[in-house]
Structure formats: C-alpha cells, structure tokens
C-alpha cells in the first residue's frame, strides 16, 4: 500500500493581491502542505496540474464569466475539467467555486436577492453529513460571506451540500474530489478591510454599518477558526492521500 505523501503540493490560483489564501493558506502549511501560489493577474502562467496533489482556486472581484477581461479564467476552467477527469482534490472558494460551476456547465450570475455580506449561518443539506471533505464541518456554524454573484444553476451531477433558507447555493460537491464553497473561510478583518473600502459607497447607500460588521467578524475570530480550520485540515489530508 502506498504511504501518504510527504509535503503534498497544492497549486493555488490567486486572482488579485487583495484576495490571498490568508488563513486557509496558513492552515494548509501548518498541516504540512507546500503551496505554489500562482498570480496570473501579475503575469504568472497557470501551470498544468501534473506534479500537484491538489488544486485550490481562490476568490476575486471579477465575475466567473469575465473571460474576455481576464485571460487566465478560461485556463483555470480548463484546469478544473482536468482535475475532475483525474480525480485531483480541488476546492474553490467564492469566485473559485463559481468558476468550477461554470467550467462544468452550471451558471453564475448576480444574486437576485442582493449582496450577501457579513456573518451568516450555513444551512447544510442531508447529503453533507457523509461528504468526505465537508462532512466534518456539516454542523451549525457561521461563516463570512462577501459576494455579489452566486451559482444560479448547478451543473449536471453536482450535489448541493448547503444553501441558505432563501435558496442561495453555499456549498457543492461538483465531482468525486471537487468542491466549492461560497463562504470565505480564509479571511480575517485585515483581508476584509480593502473589500469594505471598495464597497463603502454602496454599503452606505444601503445603511450597512461596516464598522459594526467588521467588529462582529473580528470578535468571532476564535469561533470562525474552530469552524473552518477543519476544512483546511481535511483538504490537506485529501492532498496527502495516495492516488
């Protein structure tokens, strides 16, 4: 029997400097993973998946359908399809989750109910309890949401693992080893502050108190770490498992 990999290599796609792997990157590194963070917005080429043990696609301010404005997005989608075909453990966060959906035939668009922002509960489906990655976190917990777009239709074969009471998709198993989450497990207030600055005008118009929102997220730091570090640990175990 093959032994678990030592220091599994994870390819990480970062779409903007204000959307880093942050806490998830720290947790994966602490779990023994080696992260190769690729920054195509800065000119990095998106490499092929050969030689990697897992694939992590982060969030970003662009849309999942903005291929003409961001030339690397079609390449990332092609890598997603390769990951599905090769059973490579893959996780998409926010935009990454949406890119996976589009790559596999689903649809993404503006949330008709408006922007999701702040600490929100995650409502798991029955299918989540036995999921190999999300099963260990599929109990009541809150997460940070900060998104305008959502997955509006799942691709064929996908399994819904969490959705809000209003029907907004929160987590999906897209294939046997491919997942997406709308929640942001990676962020802390230092990551969120530039996002808040970018949304300041629209939030003021909607009566959102950004200072209170960020203060609540900061106060929940220990809760959020306990809630979402197991997701990173589980992904690290999948990356280290023999294939």
mmCIF file of C-alpha atoms in Angstrom:
data_model
loop_
_atom_site.group_PDB
_atom_site.id
_atom_site.type_symbol
_atom_site.label_atom_id
_atom_site.label_comp_id
_atom_site.label_asym_id
_atom_site.label_seq_id
_atom_site.Cartn_x
_atom_site.Cartn_y
_atom_site.Cartn_z
ATOM 1 C CA UNK A 1 0.000 0.000 0.000
ATOM 2 C CA UNK A 2 1.266 3.471 -0.855
ATOM 3 C CA UNK A 3 2.198 5.766 2.014
ATOM 4 C CA UNK A 4 0.700 9.233 2.422
ATOM 5 C CA UNK A 5 2.618 11.913 0.549
ATOM 6 C CA UNK A 6 5.156 13.986 2.458
ATOM 7 C CA UNK A 7 4.537 17.716 1.935
ATOM 8 C CA UNK A 8 1.824 17.412 -0.703
ATOM 9 C CA UNK A 9 1.989 20.187 -3.311
ATOM 10 C CA UNK A 10 -1.086 22.354 -3.803
ATOM 11 C CA UNK A 11 -1.497 24.664 -6.782
ATOM 12 C CA UNK A 12 -3.217 27.863 -5.609
ATOM 13 C CA UNK A 13 -4.753 30.372 -8.019
ATOM 14 C CA UNK A 14 -4.817 33.900 -6.589
ATOM 15 C CA UNK A 15 -6.896 36.289 -8.728
ATOM 16 C CA UNK A 16 -5.962 39.569 -7.034
ATOM 17 C CA UNK A 17 -3.460 40.702 -4.417
ATOM 18 C CA UNK A 18 -6.294 41.651 -2.049
ATOM 19 C CA UNK A 19 -7.675 38.086 -2.191
ATOM 20 C CA UNK A 20 -4.816 35.959 -0.803
ATOM 21 C CA UNK A 21 -5.007 32.423 0.632
ATOM 22 C CA UNK A 22 -4.618 34.054 4.057
ATOM 23 C CA UNK A 23 -5.844 31.806 6.878
ATOM 24 C CA UNK A 24 -6.545 28.793 4.663
ATOM 25 C CA UNK A 25 -3.002 29.051 3.336
ATOM 26 C CA UNK A 26 -1.643 29.215 6.884
ATOM 27 C CA UNK A 27 -3.693 26.202 7.951
ATOM 28 C CA UNK A 28 -2.640 24.147 4.927
ATOM 29 C CA UNK A 29 1.002 24.991 5.525
ATOM 30 C CA UNK A 30 0.659 24.051 9.190
ATOM 31 C CA UNK A 31 -0.831 20.719 8.044
ATOM 32 C CA UNK A 32 2.348 20.019 6.079
ATOM 33 C CA UNK A 33 1.358 21.184 2.587
ATOM 34 C CA UNK A 34 3.564 23.069 0.163
ATOM 35 C CA UNK A 35 1.652 25.864 -1.570
ATOM 36 C CA UNK A 36 2.561 27.059 -5.060
ATOM 37 C CA UNK A 37 0.651 30.359 -5.232
ATOM 38 C CA UNK A 38 0.248 31.483 -8.848
ATOM 39 C CA UNK A 39 -0.727 35.095 -9.562
ATOM 40 C CA UNK A 40 -1.881 35.344 -13.189
ATOM 41 C CA UNK A 41 -3.003 38.965 -12.700
ATOM 42 C CA UNK A 42 0.707 39.729 -12.198
ATOM 43 C CA UNK A 43 1.790 37.796 -15.276
ATOM 44 C CA UNK A 44 2.219 34.279 -13.895
ATOM 45 C CA UNK A 45 1.207 31.477 -16.228
ATOM 46 C CA UNK A 46 -1.293 28.958 -14.897
ATOM 47 C CA UNK A 47 0.655 25.692 -14.910
ATOM 48 C CA UNK A 48 -0.599 22.257 -15.825
ATOM 49 C CA UNK A 49 -1.779 20.130 -12.910
ATOM 50 C CA UNK A 50 0.786 17.364 -13.328
ATOM 51 C CA UNK A 51 3.008 17.164 -10.274
ATOM 52 C CA UNK A 52 0.432 18.670 -7.931
ATOM 53 C CA UNK A 53 -1.521 16.804 -5.283
ATOM 54 C CA UNK A 54 -4.410 19.275 -5.004
ATOM 55 C CA UNK A 55 -5.828 22.421 -6.604
ATOM 56 C CA UNK A 56 -7.172 25.463 -4.718
ATOM 57 C CA UNK A 57 -8.929 28.315 -6.558
ATOM 58 C CA UNK A 58 -9.442 31.470 -4.515
ATOM 59 C CA UNK A 59 -11.898 34.330 -4.686
ATOM 60 C CA UNK A 60 -11.653 37.615 -6.534
ATOM 61 C CA UNK A 61 -13.608 40.698 -7.599
ATOM 62 C CA UNK A 62 -14.184 39.643 -11.208
ATOM 63 C CA UNK A 63 -17.099 37.555 -12.430
ATOM 64 C CA UNK A 64 -16.877 33.897 -13.350
ATOM 65 C CA UNK A 65 -17.917 34.801 -16.916
ATOM 66 C CA UNK A 66 -15.410 37.641 -17.397
ATOM 67 C CA UNK A 67 -13.166 35.610 -19.705
ATOM 68 C CA UNK A 68 -12.544 38.462 -22.155
ATOM 69 C CA UNK A 69 -11.369 40.824 -19.412
ATOM 70 C CA UNK A 70 -9.229 38.295 -17.551
ATOM 71 C CA UNK A 71 -7.481 35.976 -19.977
ATOM 72 C CA UNK A 72 -6.485 33.380 -17.376
ATOM 73 C CA UNK A 73 -10.053 32.477 -16.417
ATOM 74 C CA UNK A 74 -10.614 30.098 -19.374
ATOM 75 C CA UNK A 75 -7.332 28.388 -18.499
ATOM 76 C CA UNK A 76 -8.430 27.923 -14.893
ATOM 77 C CA UNK A 77 -11.727 26.446 -16.093
ATOM 78 C CA UNK A 78 -9.845 24.013 -18.312
ATOM 79 C CA UNK A 79 -7.687 23.013 -15.330
ATOM 80 C CA UNK A 80 -10.894 22.381 -13.377
ATOM 81 C CA UNK A 81 -12.093 19.969 -16.049
ATOM 82 C CA UNK A 82 -8.711 18.238 -15.974
ATOM 83 C CA UNK A 83 -8.937 17.970 -12.189
ATOM 84 C CA UNK A 84 -12.347 16.318 -12.464
ATOM 85 C CA UNK A 85 -11.078 13.836 -15.058
ATOM 86 C CA UNK A 86 -8.016 12.951 -12.980
ATOM 87 C CA UNK A 87 -9.735 12.863 -9.550
ATOM 88 C CA UNK A 88 -7.424 15.604 -8.267
ATOM 89 C CA UNK A 89 -8.670 17.054 -4.954
ATOM 90 C CA UNK A 90 -9.940 20.533 -5.802
ATOM 91 C CA UNK A 91 -11.542 23.289 -3.732
ATOM 92 C CA UNK A 92 -12.975 26.572 -4.974
ATOM 93 C CA UNK A 93 -13.695 29.487 -2.641
ATOM 94 C CA UNK A 94 -16.287 32.121 -3.671
ATOM 95 C CA UNK A 95 -15.171 33.061 -7.213
ATOM 96 C CA UNK A 96 -13.265 29.764 -7.334
ATOM 97 C CA UNK A 97 -16.478 27.913 -6.500
ATOM 98 C CA UNK A 98 -18.288 29.854 -9.210
ATOM 99 C CA UNK A 99 -15.564 29.150 -11.785
ATOM 100 C CA UNK A 100 -15.905 25.429 -11.094
ATOM 101 C CA UNK A 101 -19.656 25.665 -11.619
ATOM 102 C CA UNK A 102 -19.276 27.439 -14.965
ATOM 103 C CA UNK A 103 -16.440 25.148 -16.091
ATOM 104 C CA UNK A 104 -18.679 22.124 -15.610
ATOM 105 C CA UNK A 105 -21.793 23.529 -17.266
ATOM 106 C CA UNK A 106 -23.552 25.410 -14.464
ATOM 107 C CA UNK A 107 -24.472 29.074 -14.420
ATOM 108 C CA UNK A 108 -23.440 32.034 -12.289
ATOM 109 C CA UNK A 109 -24.950 35.495 -12.087
ATOM 110 C CA UNK A 110 -25.800 38.387 -9.772
ATOM 111 C CA UNK A 111 -27.720 37.316 -6.711
ATOM 112 C CA UNK A 112 -31.296 38.468 -7.361
ATOM 113 C CA UNK A 113 -31.667 38.920 -3.607
ATOM 114 C CA UNK A 114 -28.691 41.267 -3.411
ATOM 115 C CA UNK A 115 -25.215 41.129 -1.966
ATOM 116 C CA UNK A 116 -24.512 38.677 0.838
ATOM 117 C CA UNK A 117 -22.228 40.290 3.376
ATOM 118 C CA UNK A 118 -21.175 39.584 6.949
ATOM 119 C CA UNK A 119 -21.529 36.656 9.305
ATOM 120 C CA UNK A 120 -24.174 34.257 8.041
ATOM 121 C CA UNK A 121 -25.200 30.767 9.052
ATOM 122 C CA UNK A 122 -24.514 27.793 6.796
ATOM 123 C CA UNK A 123 -27.525 25.519 6.265
ATOM 124 C CA UNK A 124 -26.344 22.016 5.384
ATOM 125 C CA UNK A 125 -28.311 19.500 3.368
ATOM 126 C CA UNK A 126 -28.660 15.861 4.396
ATOM 127 C CA UNK A 127 -26.077 14.923 1.748
ATOM 128 C CA UNK A 128 -23.389 16.951 3.526
ATOM 129 C CA UNK A 129 -23.195 14.682 6.579
ATOM 130 C CA UNK A 130 -21.434 11.895 4.683
ATOM 131 C CA UNK A 131 -19.334 14.090 2.411
ATOM 132 C CA UNK A 132 -15.617 13.185 2.565
ATOM 133 C CA UNK A 133 -14.484 16.827 2.796
ATOM 134 C CA UNK A 134 -17.366 18.841 4.224
ATOM 135 C CA UNK A 135 -18.918 16.146 6.404
ATOM 136 C CA UNK A 136 -16.734 17.050 9.427
ATOM 137 C CA UNK A 137 -17.909 20.687 9.290
ATOM 138 C CA UNK A 138 -21.540 19.994 8.378
ATOM 139 C CA UNK A 139 -22.976 21.114 11.695
ATOM 140 C CA UNK A 140 -24.463 24.538 12.517
ATOM 141 C CA UNK A 141 -21.814 27.228 12.136
ATOM 142 C CA UNK A 142 -21.357 30.704 10.787
ATOM 143 C CA UNK A 143 -19.058 31.906 8.056
ATOM 144 C CA UNK A 144 -18.070 35.151 6.379
ATOM 145 C CA UNK A 145 -19.947 35.946 3.181
ATOM 146 C CA UNK A 146 -18.940 38.785 0.871
ATOM 147 C CA UNK A 147 -20.309 38.277 -2.611
ATOM 148 C CA UNK A 148 -22.493 39.789 -5.294
ATOM 149 C CA UNK A 149 -22.735 36.747 -7.579
ATOM 150 C CA UNK A 150 -23.945 33.243 -6.766
ATOM 151 C CA UNK A 151 -24.263 29.929 -8.547
ATOM 152 C CA UNK A 152 -27.732 30.108 -10.078
ATOM 153 C CA UNK A 153 -27.841 26.589 -11.589
ATOM 154 C CA UNK A 154 -25.727 23.575 -10.704
ATOM 155 C CA UNK A 155 -24.048 21.528 -13.424
ATOM 156 C CA UNK A 156 -25.266 18.012 -14.079
ATOM 157 C CA UNK A 157 -24.058 15.535 -11.481
ATOM 158 C CA UNK A 158 -23.362 18.121 -8.780
ATOM 159 C CA UNK A 159 -24.600 17.587 -5.227
ATOM 160 C CA UNK A 160 -25.881 20.524 -3.185
ATOM 161 C CA UNK A 161 -24.322 20.414 0.285
ATOM 162 C CA UNK A 162 -25.513 23.732 1.743
ATOM 163 C CA UNK A 163 -27.914 26.531 0.836
ATOM 164 C CA UNK A 164 -29.468 29.496 2.602
ATOM 165 C CA UNK A 165 -33.099 29.468 3.608
ATOM 166 C CA UNK A 166 -33.682 31.709 0.589
ATOM 167 C CA UNK A 167 -32.187 29.096 -1.746
ATOM 168 C CA UNK A 168 -28.775 30.645 -2.382
ATOM 169 C CA UNK A 169 -26.122 27.981 -3.000
ATOM 170 C CA UNK A 170 -23.499 27.839 -0.253
ATOM 171 C CA UNK A 171 -21.552 24.613 -0.829
ATOM 172 C CA UNK A 172 -21.425 21.977 -3.567
ATOM 173 C CA UNK A 173 -19.682 18.700 -4.359
ATOM 174 C CA UNK A 174 -19.180 19.034 -8.090
ATOM 175 C CA UNK A 175 -17.473 15.689 -8.622
ATOM 176 C CA UNK A 176 -15.988 12.928 -6.503
ATOM 177 C CA UNK A 177 -12.995 15.056 -5.466
ATOM 178 C CA UNK A 178 -14.101 18.583 -6.419
ATOM 179 C CA UNK A 179 -15.872 21.039 -4.087
ATOM 180 C CA UNK A 180 -16.888 24.660 -3.947
ATOM 181 C CA UNK A 181 -17.898 26.894 -1.048
ATOM 182 C CA UNK A 182 -19.445 30.355 -1.279
ATOM 183 C CA UNK A 183 -18.337 31.175 2.247
ATOM 184 C CA UNK A 184 -14.895 32.754 2.848
ATOM 185 C CA UNK A 185 -13.082 30.571 5.408
ATOM 186 C CA UNK A 186 -9.768 32.247 4.581
ATOM 187 C CA UNK A 187 -10.484 35.833 5.610
ATOM 188 C CA UNK A 188 -9.884 37.895 8.702
ATOM 189 C CA UNK A 189 -10.529 41.594 9.189
ATOM 190 C CA UNK A 190 -7.172 42.593 7.696
ATOM 191 C CA UNK A 191 -8.197 40.898 4.432
ATOM 192 C CA UNK A 192 -11.721 42.286 4.567
ATOM 193 C CA UNK A 193 -10.853 45.958 5.135
ATOM 194 C CA UNK A 194 -9.898 46.656 1.490
ATOM 195 C CA UNK A 195 -13.065 44.868 0.359
ATOM 196 C CA UNK A 196 -15.076 47.064 2.710
ATOM 197 C CA UNK A 197 -13.372 50.189 1.391
ATOM 198 C CA UNK A 198 -14.291 49.157 -2.153
ATOM 199 C CA UNK A 199 -17.937 48.689 -1.160
ATOM 200 C CA UNK A 200 -18.134 51.708 1.124
ATOM 201 C CA UNK A 201 -20.402 53.814 -1.089
ATOM 202 C CA UNK A 202 -22.896 51.047 -1.834
ATOM 203 C CA UNK A 203 -22.962 49.956 1.796
ATOM 204 C CA UNK A 204 -23.620 53.499 2.982
ATOM 205 C CA UNK A 205 -26.491 53.742 0.499
ATOM 206 C CA UNK A 206 -27.944 50.501 1.877
ATOM 207 C CA UNK A 207 -27.483 51.515 5.503
ATOM 208 C CA UNK A 208 -24.846 48.863 6.244
ATOM 209 C CA UNK A 209 -22.631 49.787 9.196
ATOM 210 C CA UNK A 210 -19.275 48.489 8.007
ATOM 211 C CA UNK A 211 -17.511 49.220 11.272
ATOM 212 C CA UNK A 212 -20.027 47.142 13.206
ATOM 213 C CA UNK A 213 -19.871 44.383 10.615
ATOM 214 C CA UNK A 214 -16.071 44.147 10.774
ATOM 215 C CA UNK A 215 -16.124 44.419 14.565
ATOM 216 C CA UNK A 216 -18.526 41.461 14.776
ATOM 217 C CA UNK A 217 -16.341 39.367 12.468
ATOM 218 C CA UNK A 218 -13.232 40.215 14.475
ATOM 219 C CA UNK A 219 -14.990 39.311 17.740
ATOM 220 C CA UNK A 220 -15.956 35.943 16.233
ATOM 221 C CA UNK A 221 -12.364 35.091 15.257
ATOM 222 C CA UNK A 222 -11.976 32.120 17.604
ATOM 223 C CA UNK A 223 -15.393 30.783 16.592
ATOM 224 C CA UNK A 224 -14.546 31.077 12.894
ATOM 225 C CA UNK A 225 -11.144 29.432 13.315
ATOM 226 C CA UNK A 226 -12.731 26.497 15.113
ATOM 227 C CA UNK A 227 -15.440 26.292 12.454
ATOM 228 C CA UNK A 228 -13.286 26.359 9.328
ATOM 229 C CA UNK A 229 -9.784 25.165 10.132
ATOM 230 C CA UNK A 230 -11.105 21.558 9.928
ATOM 231 C CA UNK A 231 -11.975 22.231 6.270
ATOM 232 C CA UNK A 232 -8.340 23.084 5.524
ATOM 233 C CA UNK A 233 -7.141 20.106 7.546
ATOM 234 C CA UNK A 234 -9.487 17.811 5.615
ATOM 235 C CA UNK A 235 -8.293 19.204 2.295
ATOM 236 C CA UNK A 236 -4.691 18.649 3.368
ATOM 237 C CA UNK A 237 -5.488 15.015 4.168
ATOM 238 C CA UNK A 238 -7.025 14.529 0.741
ATOM 239 C CA UNK A 239 -3.941 16.080 -0.860
ATOM 240 C CA UNK A 240 -1.679 13.754 1.114
ATOM 241 C CA UNK A 241 -3.664 10.581 0.410
ATOM 242 C CA UNK A 242 -2.267 8.103 -2.126
ATOM 243 C CA UNK A 243 -3.939 8.242 -5.550
#
